[in-house]
XYZ file of C-alpha atoms in Angstrom:
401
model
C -40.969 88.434 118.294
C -43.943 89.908 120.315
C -42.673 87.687 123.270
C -39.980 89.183 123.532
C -41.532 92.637 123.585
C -43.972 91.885 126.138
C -40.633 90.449 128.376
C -38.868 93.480 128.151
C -42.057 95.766 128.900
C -42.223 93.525 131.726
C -39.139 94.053 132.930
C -38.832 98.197 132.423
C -42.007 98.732 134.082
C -40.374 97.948 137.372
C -36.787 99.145 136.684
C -36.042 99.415 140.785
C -36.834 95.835 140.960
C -34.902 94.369 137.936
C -32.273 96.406 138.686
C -31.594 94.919 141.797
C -32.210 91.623 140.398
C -29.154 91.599 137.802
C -27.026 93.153 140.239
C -28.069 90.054 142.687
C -26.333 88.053 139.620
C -23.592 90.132 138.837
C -22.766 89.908 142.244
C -22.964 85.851 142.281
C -21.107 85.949 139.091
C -18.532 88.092 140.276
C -17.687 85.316 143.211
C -17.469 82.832 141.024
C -14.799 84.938 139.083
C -13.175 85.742 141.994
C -13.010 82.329 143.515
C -11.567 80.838 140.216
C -9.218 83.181 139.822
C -7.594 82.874 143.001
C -7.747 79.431 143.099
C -5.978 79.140 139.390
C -3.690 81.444 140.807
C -2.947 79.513 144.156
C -2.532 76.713 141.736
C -0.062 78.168 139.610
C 1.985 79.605 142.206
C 2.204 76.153 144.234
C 3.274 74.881 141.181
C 5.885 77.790 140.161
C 7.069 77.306 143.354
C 7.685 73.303 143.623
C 9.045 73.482 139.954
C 11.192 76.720 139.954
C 14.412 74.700 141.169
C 14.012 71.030 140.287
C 12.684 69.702 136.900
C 9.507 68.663 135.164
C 10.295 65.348 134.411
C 13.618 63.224 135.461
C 14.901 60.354 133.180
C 16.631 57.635 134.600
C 17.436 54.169 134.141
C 15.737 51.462 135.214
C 15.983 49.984 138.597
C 17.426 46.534 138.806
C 16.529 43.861 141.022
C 18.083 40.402 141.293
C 15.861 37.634 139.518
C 15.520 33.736 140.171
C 17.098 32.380 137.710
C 15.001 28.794 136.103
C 16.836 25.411 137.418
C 15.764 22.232 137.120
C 16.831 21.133 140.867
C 14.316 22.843 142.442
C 15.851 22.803 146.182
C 18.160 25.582 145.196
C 17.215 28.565 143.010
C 20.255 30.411 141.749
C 19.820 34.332 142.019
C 21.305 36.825 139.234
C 23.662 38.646 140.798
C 23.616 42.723 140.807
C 26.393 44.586 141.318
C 25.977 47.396 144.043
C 29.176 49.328 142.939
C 28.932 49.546 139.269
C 26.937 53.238 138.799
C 23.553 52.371 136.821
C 23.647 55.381 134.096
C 22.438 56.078 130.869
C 25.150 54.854 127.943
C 23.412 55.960 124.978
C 21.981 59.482 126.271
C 22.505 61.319 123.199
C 19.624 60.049 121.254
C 17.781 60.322 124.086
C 18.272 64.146 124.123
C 17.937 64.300 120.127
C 14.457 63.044 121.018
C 13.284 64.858 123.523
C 14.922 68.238 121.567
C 12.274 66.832 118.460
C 9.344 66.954 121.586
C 7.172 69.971 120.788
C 6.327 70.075 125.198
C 9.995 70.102 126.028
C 11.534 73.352 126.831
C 14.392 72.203 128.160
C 16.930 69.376 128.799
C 19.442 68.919 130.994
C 21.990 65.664 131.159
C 23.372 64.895 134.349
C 25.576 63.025 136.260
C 24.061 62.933 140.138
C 26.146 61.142 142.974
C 26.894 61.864 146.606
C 30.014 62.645 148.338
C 31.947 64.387 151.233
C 33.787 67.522 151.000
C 36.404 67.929 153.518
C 37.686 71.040 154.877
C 40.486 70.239 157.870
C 38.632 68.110 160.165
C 35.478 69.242 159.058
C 33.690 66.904 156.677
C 29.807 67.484 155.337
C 28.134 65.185 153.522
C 27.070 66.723 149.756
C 24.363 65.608 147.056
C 26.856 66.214 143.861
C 24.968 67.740 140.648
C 27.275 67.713 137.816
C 25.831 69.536 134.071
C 26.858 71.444 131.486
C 28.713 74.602 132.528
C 26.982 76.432 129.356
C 23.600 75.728 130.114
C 23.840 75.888 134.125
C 20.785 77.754 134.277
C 18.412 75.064 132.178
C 16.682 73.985 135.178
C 17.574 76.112 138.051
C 18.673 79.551 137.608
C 21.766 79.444 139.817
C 23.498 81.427 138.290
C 21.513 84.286 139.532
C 21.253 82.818 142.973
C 25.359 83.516 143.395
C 25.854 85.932 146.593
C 29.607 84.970 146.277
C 32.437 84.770 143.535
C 30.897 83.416 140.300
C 29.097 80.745 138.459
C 32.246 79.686 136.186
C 32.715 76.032 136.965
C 36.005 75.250 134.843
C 37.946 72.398 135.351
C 38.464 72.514 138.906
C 35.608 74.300 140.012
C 32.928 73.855 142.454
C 29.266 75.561 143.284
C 28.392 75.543 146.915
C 25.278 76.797 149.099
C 25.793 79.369 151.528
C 24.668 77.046 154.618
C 27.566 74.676 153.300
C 29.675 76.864 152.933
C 29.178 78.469 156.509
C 29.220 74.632 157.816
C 32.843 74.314 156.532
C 33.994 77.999 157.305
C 34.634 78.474 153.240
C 34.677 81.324 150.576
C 34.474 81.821 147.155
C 38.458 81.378 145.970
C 39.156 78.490 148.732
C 40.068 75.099 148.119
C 37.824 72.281 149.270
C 38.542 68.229 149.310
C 36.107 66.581 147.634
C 35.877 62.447 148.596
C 33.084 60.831 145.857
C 31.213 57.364 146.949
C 33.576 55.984 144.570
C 36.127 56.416 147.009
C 38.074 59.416 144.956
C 39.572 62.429 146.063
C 40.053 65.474 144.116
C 40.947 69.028 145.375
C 38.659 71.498 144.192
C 38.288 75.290 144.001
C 35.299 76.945 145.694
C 34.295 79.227 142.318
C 31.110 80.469 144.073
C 28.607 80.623 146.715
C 24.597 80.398 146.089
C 21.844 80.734 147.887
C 18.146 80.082 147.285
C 16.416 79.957 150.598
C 15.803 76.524 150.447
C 17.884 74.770 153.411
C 17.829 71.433 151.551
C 19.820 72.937 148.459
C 21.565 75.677 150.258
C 23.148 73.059 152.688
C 23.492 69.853 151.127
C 23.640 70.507 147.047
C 27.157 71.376 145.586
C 27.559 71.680 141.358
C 30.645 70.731 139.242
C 30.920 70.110 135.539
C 30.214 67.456 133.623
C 33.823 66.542 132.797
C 35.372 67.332 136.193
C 32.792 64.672 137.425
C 33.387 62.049 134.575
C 36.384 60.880 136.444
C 35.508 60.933 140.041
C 32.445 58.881 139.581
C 33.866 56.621 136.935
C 31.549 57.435 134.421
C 33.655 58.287 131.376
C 30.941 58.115 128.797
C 27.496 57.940 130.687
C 25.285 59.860 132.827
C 22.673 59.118 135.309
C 20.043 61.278 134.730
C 18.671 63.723 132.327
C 16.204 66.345 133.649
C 13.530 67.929 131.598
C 11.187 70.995 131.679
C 8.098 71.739 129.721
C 6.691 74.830 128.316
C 2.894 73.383 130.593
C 3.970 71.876 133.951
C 0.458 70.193 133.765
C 1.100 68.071 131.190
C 4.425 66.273 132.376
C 1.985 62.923 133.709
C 1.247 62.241 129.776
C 4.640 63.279 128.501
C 6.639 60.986 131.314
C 4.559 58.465 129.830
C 5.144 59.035 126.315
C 9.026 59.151 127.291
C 9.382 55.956 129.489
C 7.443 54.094 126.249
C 9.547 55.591 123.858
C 13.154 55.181 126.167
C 12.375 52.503 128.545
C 14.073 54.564 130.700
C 12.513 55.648 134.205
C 10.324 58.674 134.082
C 9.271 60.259 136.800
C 7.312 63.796 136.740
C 7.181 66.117 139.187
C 3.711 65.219 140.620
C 4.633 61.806 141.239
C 7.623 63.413 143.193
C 4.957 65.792 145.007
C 2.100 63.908 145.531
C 1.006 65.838 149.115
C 0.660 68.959 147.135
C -1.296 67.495 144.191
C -3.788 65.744 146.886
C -3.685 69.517 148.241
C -4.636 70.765 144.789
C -7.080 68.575 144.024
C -9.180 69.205 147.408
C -8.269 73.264 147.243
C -10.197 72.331 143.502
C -13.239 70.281 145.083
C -13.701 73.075 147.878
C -13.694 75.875 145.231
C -15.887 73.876 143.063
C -18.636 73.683 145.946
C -18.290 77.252 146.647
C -18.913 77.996 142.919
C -22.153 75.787 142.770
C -23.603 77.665 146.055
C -22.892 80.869 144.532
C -24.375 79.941 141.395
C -27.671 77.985 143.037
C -28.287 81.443 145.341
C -28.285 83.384 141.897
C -30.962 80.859 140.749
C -32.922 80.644 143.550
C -33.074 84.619 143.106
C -34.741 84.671 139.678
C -36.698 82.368 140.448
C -38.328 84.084 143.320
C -38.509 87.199 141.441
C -40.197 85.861 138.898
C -42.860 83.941 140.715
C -43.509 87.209 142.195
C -43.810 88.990 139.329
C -46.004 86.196 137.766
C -48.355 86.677 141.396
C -48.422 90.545 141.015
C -49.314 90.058 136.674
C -52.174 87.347 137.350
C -54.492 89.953 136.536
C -52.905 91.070 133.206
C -52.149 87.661 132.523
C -55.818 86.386 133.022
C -56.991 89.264 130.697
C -54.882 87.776 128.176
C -55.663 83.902 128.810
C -59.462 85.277 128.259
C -58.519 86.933 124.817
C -57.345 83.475 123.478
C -53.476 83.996 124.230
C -52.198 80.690 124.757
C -50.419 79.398 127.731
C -47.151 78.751 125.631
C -47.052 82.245 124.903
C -47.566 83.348 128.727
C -44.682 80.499 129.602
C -42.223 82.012 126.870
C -42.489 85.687 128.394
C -41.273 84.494 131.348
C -38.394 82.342 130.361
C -37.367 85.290 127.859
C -37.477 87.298 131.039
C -35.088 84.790 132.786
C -32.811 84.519 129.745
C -32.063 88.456 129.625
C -31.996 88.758 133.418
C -29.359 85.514 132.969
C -27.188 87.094 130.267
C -27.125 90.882 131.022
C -26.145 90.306 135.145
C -23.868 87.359 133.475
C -22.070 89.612 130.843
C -21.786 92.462 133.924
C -20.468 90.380 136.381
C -18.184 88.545 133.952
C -16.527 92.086 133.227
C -16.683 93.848 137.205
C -15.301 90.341 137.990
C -12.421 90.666 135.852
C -11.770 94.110 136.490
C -11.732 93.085 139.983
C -9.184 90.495 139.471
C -6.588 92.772 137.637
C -6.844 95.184 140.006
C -6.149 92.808 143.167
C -3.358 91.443 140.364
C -1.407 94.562 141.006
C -1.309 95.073 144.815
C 1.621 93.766 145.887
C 3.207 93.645 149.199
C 6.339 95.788 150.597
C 8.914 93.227 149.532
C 7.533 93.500 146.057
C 5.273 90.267 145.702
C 1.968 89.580 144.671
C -0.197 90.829 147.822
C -2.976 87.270 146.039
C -1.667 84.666 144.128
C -4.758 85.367 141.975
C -5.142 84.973 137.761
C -7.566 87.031 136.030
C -7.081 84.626 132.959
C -8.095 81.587 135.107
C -11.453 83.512 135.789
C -13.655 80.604 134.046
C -15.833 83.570 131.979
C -17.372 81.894 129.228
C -18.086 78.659 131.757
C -19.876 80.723 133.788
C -21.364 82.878 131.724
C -23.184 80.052 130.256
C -23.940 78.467 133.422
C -25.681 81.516 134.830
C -27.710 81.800 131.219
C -28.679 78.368 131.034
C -29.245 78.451 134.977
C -31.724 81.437 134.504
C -34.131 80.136 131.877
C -34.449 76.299 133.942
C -35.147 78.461 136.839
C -37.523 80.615 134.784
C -39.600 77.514 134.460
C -41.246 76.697 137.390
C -42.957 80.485 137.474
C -43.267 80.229 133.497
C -45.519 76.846 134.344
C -47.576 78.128 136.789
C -48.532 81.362 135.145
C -49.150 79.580 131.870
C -51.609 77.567 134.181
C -53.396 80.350 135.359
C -57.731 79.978 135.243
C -58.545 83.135 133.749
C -61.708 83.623 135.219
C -60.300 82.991 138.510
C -57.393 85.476 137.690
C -59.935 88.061 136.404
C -62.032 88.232 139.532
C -59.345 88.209 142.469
């Protein structure tokens, strides 16, 4: 394609120039990378970090509320009456686990039995959010187990999990015995079998763990549980999967967004902000080519008169330059795609003196073939504007000035 010939002569005989020009859009590439990046990686972090101790998606049953109930006198209306001490909790929670095992999203399940209580040490009492599970898979959704700074995670019959700030509350150790009072109004001794801590004041001082069948009894649920928690191999997608379960359970599902929706309003306008940033980095690039190329076009009108008056047509002139904007668009593209991800896994492995990530950032989240076709397509529109006017050149007027 002669074109093309002519576009590349046109850029080598001023190497300095389009030298600088594709580094102008590696550059503007390379932010866009980099802002990305980070921004995945702030994402995924915030998200790691809400969803490292609690689950994806919690099943529960429905809420009741008392209904009017039809009569035919219609100065009284007779209310259903719900009962405030029977425990609402799911009877038939096997299937329900059978399905959710079947669920290609679900990575793991936990069933449940959640209540509150008071543990009692002498005259000290502290109120306690009771989290009773399976002493096998203690670990499914939190890993507590690794979180122990005292005794051990072996629940047992009579055993007991506790968090550090609880268990400096009630001046207790691992190997103690503690008085646990449910809302049922049922006592049980219990042994203190270890002490956790997470660094999270809400679990460290109010969360204590037991075993499913030492709770059974104290909360009168001798077949039942209250909740099953669930976590998924994509955060992201528990919204559609909480659907899919509450339609396929008619039980209450409730993902972890819905339980965090400050930080997904933060997300979304940390994702509007970088998406501005990305479209001024991208429109500078543009605005770049353009003007080179309208200069170029102003410094050629000679050469491109000469060729207007040999009967080259102005289709030809026009596709020179957008050839020239389509190479200048993919080569700085390609280069900053690759500095800009070099750049990333190198920031990926600074980390700071307590062993974390020094930037939350994600070279994988980079956006690279997004942008590489932005900045492509980008170049040739803005290749038009100089393409059109030197295509419209007079070439007698371009001859004699």
């Amino acid at each position: 394609m002669f074109a093309f010939t002519v576009a590349r002569r046109y850029l080598f005989s001023n190497p300095a120039q389009t030298a600088l020009l594709i580094s102008g859009v590696s550059l503007g590439v390379m932010a866009f990378v980099f802002i990305t990046a980070l921004i995945g990686g702030l994402a995924t972090r915030l998200t790691d970090d809400v969803t490292a101790n609690s689950a994806h998606i919690s099943l529960e049953p429905e809420t009741r509320i008392a209904r009017v109930l039809p009569s035919p006198d219609a100065a009284s209306a007779p209310v259903a009456i719900i009962s405030t001490f029977q425990r609402r909790q799911i009877r038939d929670w096997t299937s329900t686990v059978s399905l959710l095992r079947s669920h290609p999203a679900v990575s793991a399940i936990s069933p449940q039995i959640s209540g509150s209580a008071f543990l009692v040490k002498g005259e000290a009492v502290s109120p306690v959010a009771v989290t009773a599970l399976d002493p096998a898979n203690i670990d499914t959704i939190s890993s507590i187990s690794t979180e122990i700074i005292s005794g051990d995670a072996s629940l047992g019959a009579d055993g007991i999990l506790i968090g550090s700030r609880l268990a400096e509350n009630l001046g207790l150790a691992a190997g103690q015995p503690v008085l646990l009072r449910t809302d049922r109004g049922i006592d049980r001794l219990l042994i203190v079998r270890g002490v956790f801590q997470t660094g999270l004041q809400s679990l460290d001082e109010r969360v204590a763990y037991l075993s499913l069948q030492t709770a059974r009894p104290l909360f009168l649920l001798p077949e039942g549980i209250t909740n099953i928690e669930v976590k998924l191999y994509e955060p992201g997608g528990a919204r559609e999967v909480a659907a899919f379960l509450h339609e396929a359970t008619g039980l209450r599902a409730t993902s972890w967004q819905q339980k965090n929706a400050s930080l997904e309003g933060a997300l979304d306008a940390q994702s509007q902000t970088g998406t501005l940033i990305q479209a001024f980095s991208l429109i500078s690039v543009l605005i770049g080519i353009a003007s080179a190329l309208s200069l170029s076009a102003n410094r050629r009108r000679g050469e491109i008169g000469i060729m207007r008056a040999f009967g080259v047509s102005g289709s030809f002139i026009a596709a020179v330059f957008v050839l020239q904007g389509l190479l200048i668009g993919m080569v700085g593209a390609g280069i900053g795609c690759a500095s800009g991800f070099a750049l990333c896994s190198w920031l990926e492995t600074l980390t700071k003196p307590d062993g974390t990530m020094a930037l939350p950032i994600a070279p994988r989240e980079g956006g690279y073939v997004a942008v590489f076709l932005l900045t492509t397509i980008g170049a040739v529109l803005a290749s038009v504007i100089p393409a059109g006017s030197a295509a419209r050149l007079d070439p007698l007027e371009a001859i004699q000035q």
